[in-house]
Tab-separated table of C-alpha atoms in Angstrom:
chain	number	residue	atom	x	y	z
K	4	UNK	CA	-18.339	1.388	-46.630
K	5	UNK	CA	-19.419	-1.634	-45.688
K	6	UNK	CA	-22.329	-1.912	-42.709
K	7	UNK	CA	-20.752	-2.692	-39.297
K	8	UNK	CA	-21.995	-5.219	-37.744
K	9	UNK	CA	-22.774	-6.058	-33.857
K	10	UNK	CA	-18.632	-5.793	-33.286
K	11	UNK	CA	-18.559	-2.587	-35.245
K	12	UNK	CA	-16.154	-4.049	-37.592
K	13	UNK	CA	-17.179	-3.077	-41.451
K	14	UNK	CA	-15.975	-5.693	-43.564
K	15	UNK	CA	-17.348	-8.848	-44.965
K	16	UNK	CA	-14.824	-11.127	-45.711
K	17	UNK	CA	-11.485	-12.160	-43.819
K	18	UNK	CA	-8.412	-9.302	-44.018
K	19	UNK	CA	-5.294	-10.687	-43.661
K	20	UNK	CA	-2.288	-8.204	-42.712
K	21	UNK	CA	1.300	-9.417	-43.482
K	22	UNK	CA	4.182	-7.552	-41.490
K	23	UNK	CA	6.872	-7.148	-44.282
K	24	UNK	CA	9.088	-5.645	-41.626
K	25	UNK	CA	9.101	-4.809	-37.957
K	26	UNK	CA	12.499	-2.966	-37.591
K	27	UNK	CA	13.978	0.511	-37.205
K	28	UNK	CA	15.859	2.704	-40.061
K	29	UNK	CA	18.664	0.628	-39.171
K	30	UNK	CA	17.097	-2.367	-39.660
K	31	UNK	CA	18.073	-5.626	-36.858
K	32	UNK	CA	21.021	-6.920	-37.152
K	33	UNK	CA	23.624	-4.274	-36.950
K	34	UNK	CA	26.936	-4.640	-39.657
K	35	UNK	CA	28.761	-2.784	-36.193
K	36	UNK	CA	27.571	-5.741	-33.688
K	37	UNK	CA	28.419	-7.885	-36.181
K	38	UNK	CA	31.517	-6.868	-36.579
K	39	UNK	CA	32.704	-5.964	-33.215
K	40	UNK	CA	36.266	-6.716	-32.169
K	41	UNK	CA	35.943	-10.127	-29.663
K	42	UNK	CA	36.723	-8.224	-26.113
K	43	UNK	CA	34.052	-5.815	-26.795
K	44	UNK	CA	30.547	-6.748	-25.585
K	45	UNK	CA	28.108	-8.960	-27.617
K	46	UNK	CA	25.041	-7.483	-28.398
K	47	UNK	CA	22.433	-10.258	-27.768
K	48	UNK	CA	19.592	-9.550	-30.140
K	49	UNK	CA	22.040	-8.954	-33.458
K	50	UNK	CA	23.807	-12.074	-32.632
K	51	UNK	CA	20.364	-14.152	-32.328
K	52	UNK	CA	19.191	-12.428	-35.802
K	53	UNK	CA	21.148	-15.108	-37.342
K	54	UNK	CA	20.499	-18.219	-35.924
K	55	UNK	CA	17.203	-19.821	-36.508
K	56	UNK	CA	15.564	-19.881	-33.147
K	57	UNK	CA	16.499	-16.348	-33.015
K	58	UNK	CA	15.265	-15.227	-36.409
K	59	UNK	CA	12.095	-12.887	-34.801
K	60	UNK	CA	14.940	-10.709	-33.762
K	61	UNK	CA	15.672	-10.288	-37.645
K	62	UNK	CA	13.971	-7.131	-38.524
K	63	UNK	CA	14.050	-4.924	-41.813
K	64	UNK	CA	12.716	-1.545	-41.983
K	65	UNK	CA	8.672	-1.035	-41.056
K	66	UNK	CA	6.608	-2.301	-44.295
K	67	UNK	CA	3.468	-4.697	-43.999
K	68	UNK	CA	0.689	-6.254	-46.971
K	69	UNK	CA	-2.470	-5.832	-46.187
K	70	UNK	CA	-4.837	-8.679	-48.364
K	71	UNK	CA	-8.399	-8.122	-48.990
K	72	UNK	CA	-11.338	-8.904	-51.592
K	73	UNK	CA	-13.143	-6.218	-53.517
K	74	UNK	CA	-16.404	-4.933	-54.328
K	75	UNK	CA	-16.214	-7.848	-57.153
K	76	UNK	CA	-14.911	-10.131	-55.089
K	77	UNK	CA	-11.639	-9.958	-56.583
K	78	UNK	CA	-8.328	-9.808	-54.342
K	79	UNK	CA	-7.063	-6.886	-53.634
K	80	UNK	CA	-3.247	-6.503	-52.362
K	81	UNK	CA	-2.020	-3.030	-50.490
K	82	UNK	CA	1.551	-2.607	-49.592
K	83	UNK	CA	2.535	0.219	-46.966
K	84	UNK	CA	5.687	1.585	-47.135
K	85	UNK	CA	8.365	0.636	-49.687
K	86	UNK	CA	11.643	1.299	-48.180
K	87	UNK	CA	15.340	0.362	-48.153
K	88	UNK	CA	14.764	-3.217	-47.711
K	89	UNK	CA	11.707	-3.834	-49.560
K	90	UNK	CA	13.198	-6.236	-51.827
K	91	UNK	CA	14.399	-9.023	-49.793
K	92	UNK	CA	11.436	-8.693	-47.598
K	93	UNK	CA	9.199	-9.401	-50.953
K	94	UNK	CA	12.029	-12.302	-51.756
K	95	UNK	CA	11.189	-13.705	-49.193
K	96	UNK	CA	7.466	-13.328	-47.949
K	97	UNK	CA	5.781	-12.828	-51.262
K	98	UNK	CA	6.617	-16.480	-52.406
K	99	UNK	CA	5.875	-18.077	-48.668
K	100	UNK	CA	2.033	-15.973	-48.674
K	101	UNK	CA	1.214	-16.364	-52.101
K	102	UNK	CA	1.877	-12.658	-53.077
K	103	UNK	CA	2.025	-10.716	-56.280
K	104	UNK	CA	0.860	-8.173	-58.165
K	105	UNK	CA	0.643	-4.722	-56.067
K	106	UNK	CA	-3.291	-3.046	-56.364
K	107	UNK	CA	-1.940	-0.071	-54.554
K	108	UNK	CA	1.222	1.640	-52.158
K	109	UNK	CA	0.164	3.767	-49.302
K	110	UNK	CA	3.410	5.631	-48.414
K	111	UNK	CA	3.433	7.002	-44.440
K	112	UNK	CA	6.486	9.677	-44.782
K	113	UNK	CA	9.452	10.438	-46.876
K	114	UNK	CA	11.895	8.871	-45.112
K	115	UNK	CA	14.648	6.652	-46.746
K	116	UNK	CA	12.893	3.357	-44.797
K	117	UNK	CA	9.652	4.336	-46.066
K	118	UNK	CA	10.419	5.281	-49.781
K	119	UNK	CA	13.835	4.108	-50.582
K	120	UNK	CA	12.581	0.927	-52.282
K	121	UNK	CA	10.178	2.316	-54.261
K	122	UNK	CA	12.923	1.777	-57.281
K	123	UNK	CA	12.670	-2.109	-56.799
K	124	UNK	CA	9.202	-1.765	-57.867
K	125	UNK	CA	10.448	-1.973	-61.392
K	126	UNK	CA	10.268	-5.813	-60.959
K	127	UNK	CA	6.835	-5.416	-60.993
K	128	UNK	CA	6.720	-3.187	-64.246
K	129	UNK	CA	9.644	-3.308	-66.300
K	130	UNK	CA	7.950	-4.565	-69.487
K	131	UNK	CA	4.885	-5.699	-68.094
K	132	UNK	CA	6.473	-8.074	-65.904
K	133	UNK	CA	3.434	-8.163	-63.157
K	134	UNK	CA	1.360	-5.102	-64.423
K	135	UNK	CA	1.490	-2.434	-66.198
K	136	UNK	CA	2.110	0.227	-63.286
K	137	UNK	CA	1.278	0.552	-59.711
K	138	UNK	CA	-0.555	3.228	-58.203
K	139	UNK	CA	0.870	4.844	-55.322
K	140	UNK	CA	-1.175	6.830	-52.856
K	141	UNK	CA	0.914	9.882	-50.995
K	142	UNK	CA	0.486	13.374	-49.552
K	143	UNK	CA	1.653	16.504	-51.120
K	144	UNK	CA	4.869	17.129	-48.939
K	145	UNK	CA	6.069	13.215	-49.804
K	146	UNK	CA	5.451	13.613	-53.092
K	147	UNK	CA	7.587	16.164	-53.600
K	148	UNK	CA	10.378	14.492	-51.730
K	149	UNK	CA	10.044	11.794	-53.939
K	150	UNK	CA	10.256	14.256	-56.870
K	151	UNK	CA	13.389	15.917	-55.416
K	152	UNK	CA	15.276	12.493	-53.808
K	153	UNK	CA	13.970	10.284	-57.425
K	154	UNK	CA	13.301	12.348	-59.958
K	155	UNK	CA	12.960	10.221	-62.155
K	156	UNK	CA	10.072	8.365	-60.750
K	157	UNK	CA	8.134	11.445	-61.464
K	158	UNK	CA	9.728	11.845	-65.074
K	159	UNK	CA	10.632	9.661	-66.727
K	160	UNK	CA	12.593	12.141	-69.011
K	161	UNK	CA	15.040	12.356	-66.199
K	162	UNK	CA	15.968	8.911	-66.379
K	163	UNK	CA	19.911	8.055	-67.050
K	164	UNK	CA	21.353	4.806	-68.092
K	165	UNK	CA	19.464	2.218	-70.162
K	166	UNK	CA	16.290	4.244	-68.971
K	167	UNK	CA	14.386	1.431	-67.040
K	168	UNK	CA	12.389	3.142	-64.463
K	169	UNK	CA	8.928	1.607	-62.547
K	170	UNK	CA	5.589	2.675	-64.354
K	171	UNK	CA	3.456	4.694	-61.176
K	172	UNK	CA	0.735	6.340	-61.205
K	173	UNK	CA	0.557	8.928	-58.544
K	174	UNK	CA	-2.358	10.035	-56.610
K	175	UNK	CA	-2.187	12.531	-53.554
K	176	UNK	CA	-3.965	12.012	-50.861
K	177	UNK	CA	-4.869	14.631	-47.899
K	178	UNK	CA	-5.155	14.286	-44.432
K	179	UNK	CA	-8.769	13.223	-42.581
K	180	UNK	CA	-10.173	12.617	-46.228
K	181	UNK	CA	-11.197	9.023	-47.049
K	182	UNK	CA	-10.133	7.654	-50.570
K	183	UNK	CA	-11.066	5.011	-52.313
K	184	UNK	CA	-8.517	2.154	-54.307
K	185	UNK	CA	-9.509	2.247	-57.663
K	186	UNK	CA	-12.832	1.221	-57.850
K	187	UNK	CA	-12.299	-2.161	-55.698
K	188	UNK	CA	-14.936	-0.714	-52.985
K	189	UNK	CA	-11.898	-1.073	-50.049
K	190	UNK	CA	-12.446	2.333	-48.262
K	191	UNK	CA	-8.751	4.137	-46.702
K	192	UNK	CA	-8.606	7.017	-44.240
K	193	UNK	CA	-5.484	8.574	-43.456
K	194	UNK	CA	-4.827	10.557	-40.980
K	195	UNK	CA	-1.494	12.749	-39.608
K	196	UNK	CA	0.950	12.031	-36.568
K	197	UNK	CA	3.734	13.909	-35.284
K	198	UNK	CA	7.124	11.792	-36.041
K	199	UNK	CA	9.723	14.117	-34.355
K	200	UNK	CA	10.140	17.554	-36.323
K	201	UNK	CA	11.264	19.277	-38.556
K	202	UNK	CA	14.747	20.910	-38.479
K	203	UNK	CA	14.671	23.162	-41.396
K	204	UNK	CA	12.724	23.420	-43.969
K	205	UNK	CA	13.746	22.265	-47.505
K	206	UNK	CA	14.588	24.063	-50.900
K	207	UNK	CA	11.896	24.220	-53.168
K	208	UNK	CA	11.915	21.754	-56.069
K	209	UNK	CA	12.491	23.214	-59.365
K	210	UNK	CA	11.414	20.558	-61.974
K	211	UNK	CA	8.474	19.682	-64.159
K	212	UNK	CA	6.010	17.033	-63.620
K	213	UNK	CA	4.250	14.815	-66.411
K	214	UNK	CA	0.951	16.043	-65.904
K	215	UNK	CA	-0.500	12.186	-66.394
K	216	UNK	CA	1.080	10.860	-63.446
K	217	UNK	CA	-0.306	12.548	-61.001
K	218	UNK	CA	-4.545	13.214	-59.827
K	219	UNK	CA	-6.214	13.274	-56.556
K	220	UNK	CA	-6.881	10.132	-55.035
K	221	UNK	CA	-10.889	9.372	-55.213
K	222	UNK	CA	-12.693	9.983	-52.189
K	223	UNK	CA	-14.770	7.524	-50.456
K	224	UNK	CA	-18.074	9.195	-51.757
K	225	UNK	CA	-16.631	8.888	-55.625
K	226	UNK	CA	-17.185	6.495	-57.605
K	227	UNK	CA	-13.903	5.205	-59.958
K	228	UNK	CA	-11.001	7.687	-59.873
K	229	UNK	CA	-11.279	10.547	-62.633
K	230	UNK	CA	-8.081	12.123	-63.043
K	231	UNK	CA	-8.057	15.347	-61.215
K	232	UNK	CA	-6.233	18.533	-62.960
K	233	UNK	CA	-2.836	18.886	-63.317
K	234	UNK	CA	0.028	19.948	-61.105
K	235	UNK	CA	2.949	21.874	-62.489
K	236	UNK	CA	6.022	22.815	-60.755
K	237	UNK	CA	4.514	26.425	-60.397
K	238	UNK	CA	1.750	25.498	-58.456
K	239	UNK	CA	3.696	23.649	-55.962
K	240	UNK	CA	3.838	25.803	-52.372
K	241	UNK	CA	7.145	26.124	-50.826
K	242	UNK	CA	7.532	25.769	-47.138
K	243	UNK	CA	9.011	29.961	-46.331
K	244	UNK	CA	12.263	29.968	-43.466
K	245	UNK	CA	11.026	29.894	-40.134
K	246	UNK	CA	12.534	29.266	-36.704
K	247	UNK	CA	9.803	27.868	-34.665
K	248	UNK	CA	9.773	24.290	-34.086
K	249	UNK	CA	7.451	22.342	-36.592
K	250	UNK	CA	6.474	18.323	-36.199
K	251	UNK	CA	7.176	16.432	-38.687
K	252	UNK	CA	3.924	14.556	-40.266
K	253	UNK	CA	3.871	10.733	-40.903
K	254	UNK	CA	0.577	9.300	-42.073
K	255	UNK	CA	-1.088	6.367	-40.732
K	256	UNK	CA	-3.927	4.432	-42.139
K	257	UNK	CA	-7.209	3.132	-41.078
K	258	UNK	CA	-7.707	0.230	-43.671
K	259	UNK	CA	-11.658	-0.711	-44.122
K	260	UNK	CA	-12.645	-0.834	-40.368
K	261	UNK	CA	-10.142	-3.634	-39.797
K	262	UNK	CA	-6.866	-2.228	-39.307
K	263	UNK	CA	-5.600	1.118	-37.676
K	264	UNK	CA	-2.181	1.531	-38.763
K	265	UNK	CA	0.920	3.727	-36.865
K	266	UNK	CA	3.993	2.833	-37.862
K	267	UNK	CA	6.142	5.909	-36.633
K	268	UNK	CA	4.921	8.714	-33.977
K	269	UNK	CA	6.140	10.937	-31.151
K	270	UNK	CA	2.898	11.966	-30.589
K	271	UNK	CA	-0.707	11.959	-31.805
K	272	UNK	CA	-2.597	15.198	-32.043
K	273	UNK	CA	-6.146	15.834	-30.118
K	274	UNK	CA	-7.944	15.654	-33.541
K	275	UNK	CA	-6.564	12.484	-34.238
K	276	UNK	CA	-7.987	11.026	-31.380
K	277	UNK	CA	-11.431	12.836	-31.580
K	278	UNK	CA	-11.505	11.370	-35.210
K	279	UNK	CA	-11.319	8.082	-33.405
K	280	UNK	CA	-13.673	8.388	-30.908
K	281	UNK	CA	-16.030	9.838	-33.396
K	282	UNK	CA	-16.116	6.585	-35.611
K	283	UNK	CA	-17.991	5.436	-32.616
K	284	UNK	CA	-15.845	1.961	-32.355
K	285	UNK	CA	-12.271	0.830	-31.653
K	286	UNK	CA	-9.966	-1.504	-34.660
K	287	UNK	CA	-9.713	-5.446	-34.344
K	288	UNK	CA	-6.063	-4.385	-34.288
K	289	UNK	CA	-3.918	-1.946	-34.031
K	290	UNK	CA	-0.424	-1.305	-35.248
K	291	UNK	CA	1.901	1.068	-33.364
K	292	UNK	CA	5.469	2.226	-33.424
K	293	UNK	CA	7.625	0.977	-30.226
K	294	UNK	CA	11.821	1.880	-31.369
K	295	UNK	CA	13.377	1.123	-27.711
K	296	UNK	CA	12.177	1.441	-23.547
K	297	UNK	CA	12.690	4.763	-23.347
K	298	UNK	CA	10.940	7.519	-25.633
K	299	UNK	CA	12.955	9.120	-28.714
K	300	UNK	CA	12.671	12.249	-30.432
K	301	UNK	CA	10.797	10.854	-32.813
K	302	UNK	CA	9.560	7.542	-31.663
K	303	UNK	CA	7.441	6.085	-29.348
K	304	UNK	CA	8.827	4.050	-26.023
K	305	UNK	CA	7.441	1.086	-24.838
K	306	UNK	CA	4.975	3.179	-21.773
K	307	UNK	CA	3.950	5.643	-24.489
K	308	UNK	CA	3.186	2.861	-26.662
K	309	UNK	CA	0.977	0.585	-24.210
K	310	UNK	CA	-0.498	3.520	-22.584
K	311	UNK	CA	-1.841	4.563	-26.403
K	312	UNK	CA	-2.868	0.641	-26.717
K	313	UNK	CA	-4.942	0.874	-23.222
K	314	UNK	CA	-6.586	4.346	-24.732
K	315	UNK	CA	-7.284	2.808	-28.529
K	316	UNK	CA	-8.762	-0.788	-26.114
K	317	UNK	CA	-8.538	-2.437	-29.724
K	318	UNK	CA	-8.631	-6.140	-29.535
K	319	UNK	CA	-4.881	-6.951	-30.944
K	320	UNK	CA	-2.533	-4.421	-30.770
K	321	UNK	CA	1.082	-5.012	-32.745
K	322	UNK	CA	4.278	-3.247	-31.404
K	323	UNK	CA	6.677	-2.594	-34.337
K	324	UNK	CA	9.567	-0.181	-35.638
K	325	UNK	CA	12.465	-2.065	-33.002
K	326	UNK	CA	15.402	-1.248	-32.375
K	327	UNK	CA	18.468	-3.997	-31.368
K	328	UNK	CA	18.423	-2.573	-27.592
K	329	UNK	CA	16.511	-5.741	-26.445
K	330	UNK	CA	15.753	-9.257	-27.451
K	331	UNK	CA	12.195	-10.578	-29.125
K	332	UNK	CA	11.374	-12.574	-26.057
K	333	UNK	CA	12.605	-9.374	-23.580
K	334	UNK	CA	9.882	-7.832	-25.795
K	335	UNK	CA	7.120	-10.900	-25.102
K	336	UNK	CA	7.994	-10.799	-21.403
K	337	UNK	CA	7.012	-6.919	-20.996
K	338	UNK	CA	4.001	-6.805	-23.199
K	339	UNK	CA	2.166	-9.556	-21.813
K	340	UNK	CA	3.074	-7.871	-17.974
K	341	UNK	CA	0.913	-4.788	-19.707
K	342	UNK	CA	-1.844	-7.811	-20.133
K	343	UNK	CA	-1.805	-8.387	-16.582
K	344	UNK	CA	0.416	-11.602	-16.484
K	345	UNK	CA	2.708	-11.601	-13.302
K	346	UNK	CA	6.055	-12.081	-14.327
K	347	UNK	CA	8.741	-14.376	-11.641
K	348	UNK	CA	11.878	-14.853	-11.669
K	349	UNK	CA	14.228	-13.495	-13.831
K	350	UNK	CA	11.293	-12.044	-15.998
K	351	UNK	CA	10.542	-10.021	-12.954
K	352	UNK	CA	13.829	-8.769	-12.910
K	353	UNK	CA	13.641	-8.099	-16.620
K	354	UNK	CA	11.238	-5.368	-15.627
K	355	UNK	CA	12.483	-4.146	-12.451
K	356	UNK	CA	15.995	-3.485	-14.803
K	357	UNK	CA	14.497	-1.717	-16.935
K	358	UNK	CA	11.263	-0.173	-14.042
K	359	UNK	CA	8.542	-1.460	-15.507
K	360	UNK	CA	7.042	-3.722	-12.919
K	361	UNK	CA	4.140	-1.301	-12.967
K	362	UNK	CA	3.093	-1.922	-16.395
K	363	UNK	CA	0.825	-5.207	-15.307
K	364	UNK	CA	-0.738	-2.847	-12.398
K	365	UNK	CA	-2.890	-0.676	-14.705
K	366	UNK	CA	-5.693	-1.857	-16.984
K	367	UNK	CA	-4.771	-4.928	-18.871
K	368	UNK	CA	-4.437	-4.587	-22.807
K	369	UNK	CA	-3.317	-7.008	-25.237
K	370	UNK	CA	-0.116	-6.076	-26.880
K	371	UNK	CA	2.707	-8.547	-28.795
K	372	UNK	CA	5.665	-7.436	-30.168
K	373	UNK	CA	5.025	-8.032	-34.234
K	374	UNK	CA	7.921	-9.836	-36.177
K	375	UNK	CA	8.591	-9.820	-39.872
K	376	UNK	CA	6.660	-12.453	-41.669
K	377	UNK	CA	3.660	-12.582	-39.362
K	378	UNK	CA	0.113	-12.728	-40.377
K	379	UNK	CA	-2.656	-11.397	-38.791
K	380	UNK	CA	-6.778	-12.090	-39.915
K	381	UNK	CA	-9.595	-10.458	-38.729
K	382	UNK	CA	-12.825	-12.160	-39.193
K	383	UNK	CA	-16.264	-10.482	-40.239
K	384	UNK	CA	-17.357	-11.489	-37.209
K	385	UNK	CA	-14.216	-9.036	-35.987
K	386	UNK	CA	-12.364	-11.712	-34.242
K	387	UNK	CA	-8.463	-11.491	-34.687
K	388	UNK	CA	-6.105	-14.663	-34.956
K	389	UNK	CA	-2.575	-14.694	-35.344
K	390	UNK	CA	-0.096	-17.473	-36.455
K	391	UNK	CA	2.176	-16.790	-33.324
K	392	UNK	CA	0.456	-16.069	-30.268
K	393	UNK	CA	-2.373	-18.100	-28.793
């Protein structure tokens, strides 16, 4: 790891973080709003997706780049998450930011809107066409979603059709364990949130895997990745019946000092935060799940979210993972009250609608709602800029 310096931020040259998407499952607009019949009521935000002062309200499922050089000084790209609408987010951001080949994918959870494009990343593979393959970088219990949902991105054997299936090479990664990418130097810990729960647990898998495409991630203390021994489908554990309630576990990422990374939680565990504290410094930025005002089964609401922001005191932190229940600038309007800004007027009554006037009476903290296609760079010298807000 690189040596901190006087900010406590390890890293030596500029990271940039690109937000691929900033949405829900759903993603923002809705086909329903879209669609609706013309004496029902408008919905706002969905209708200002499509025009181009409104486009911030445009938001695909939770996915962001995060840009970086190497031990060698050579650029390194990470992509986190790769779901349903990973493809026209790369149409259209990985042209505009200069954007290519993929070093590695960190995937948070098995969810369709975090693995559902992984398929897409054929156009990076299919005979070379970018690379060779793509390493992805999971935990146990998503890779064995994956293996159950896509088979055939496990084995290839199980492929149907003309047989063109992305080249990956899988590495599982565990909880509270650093890894390293490849040997590139750029240092990843992961750690486990709760993202709602689980409702029942699901049937074991019952296929093989290609022993080749699958080894331990390397750990921070390793030197380049040796490929750990294989796993076969007997050695897989399967989750027995039970009928007390279990959380479900998303991962988030803390990405070379620069970046803390939370795209979905209900609620982060004591550890967690003792792992925090016990780095002995708090992330240029922060990234956090906010779907909606109120909380959600398995979601963050806007007070949990800023009251997790005043707790983290990073310098930037980045709401994502919106809903279409309220409009980009409603979203501007409440996080900058959290900053201590007194809102007039009708922003005023913005808050008081939804009783939030107290969020600008407690400790300031700087929050912005993220939108897809922002960048955000943190310095060496661990100060953040944006391309949005001042």
């Amino acid at each position: 790891m690189h040596p901190m310096n006087g900010d406590g931020v390890g890293i030596s040259n500029p990271v940039e973080l690109i937000f691929m998407g900033t949405g829900t499952s759903s993603c923002v607009p809705h086909v329903d709003c879209l669609t609706r019949p013309p004496e029902a009521k408008p919905c706002h935000t969905c209708l200002a997706a499509l025009t181009p002062e409104g486009k911030r309200n445009a938001r695909r499922n939770t996915s962001a780049v995060v840009r970086l050089r190497g031990a060698h000084s050579e650029n390194v790209t990470i992509l986190i998450d790769c779901g349903k609408s990973f493809q026209s987010a790369a149409v259209e951001w990985f042209p505009k930011y200069g954007l290519r080949r993929i070093d590695a994918v960190l995937i948070t959870h098995a969810h369709a809107d975090a693995m559902n494009g992984l398929d897409d990343l054929r156009g990076w593979t299919l005979h070379g066409a970018i690379q060779p393959f793509i390493d992805l970088y999971v935990s146990m219990n998503t890779f064995k979603e994956v293996q159950r949902a896509f088979p055939y991105l496990i084995s290839k054997e199980y492929a149907s059709g003309g047989g063109d299936v992305p080249e990956f090479k899988w590495h599982i990664i565990e909880e509270g364990v650093p890894f390293e990418i490849g040997g590139t130097g750029i240092q990843i810990t992961p750690f486990a949130v709760h993202h709602g729960r689980i409702f029942t647990p699901a049937p074991p898998v019952d296929m093989p895997i290609t022993p080749s495409s699958l080894s331990p991630a390397s750990t921070a203390a390793s030197s380049p990745k040796v490929p750990g021994t294989p796993i076969h489908n007997g050695d897989l554990p399967t989750s027995p019946p039970t009928q007390a309630i279990q959380p479900y576990l998303c991962f988030g990422f803390i990405i070379q000092d620069a970046f803390t990374y939370i795209s979905d939680v209900s609620h982060i565990p004591d550890h967690v935060w003792a792992m925090f504290e016990s780095r002995g410094m708090t992330p240029p930025v922060f990234v956090l799940d906010c779907l909606r005002i109120l909380p959600h089964t398995s979601h963050y609401g806007i007070e949990d979210s800023v009251r997790t922001a005043r707790r983290m005191k990073a310098k930037r932190t980045y709401l994502l993972g919106f809903s279409h229940d309220l409009h980009h600038d409603d979203w501007v309007t409440i996080t900058e009250a959290a900053g201590g800004e007194k809102p007039e007027g009708s922003k005023l009554a913005m808050l008081d609608k939804y009783g939030l006037r107290g969020l600008h009476e407690a400790d300031t903290v700087w929050v912005r709602p993220a939108f897809d296609g922002l960048r955000v760079i943190v310095h060496p010298d661990g100060s953040v800029r944006d391309e949005a807000y001042l």
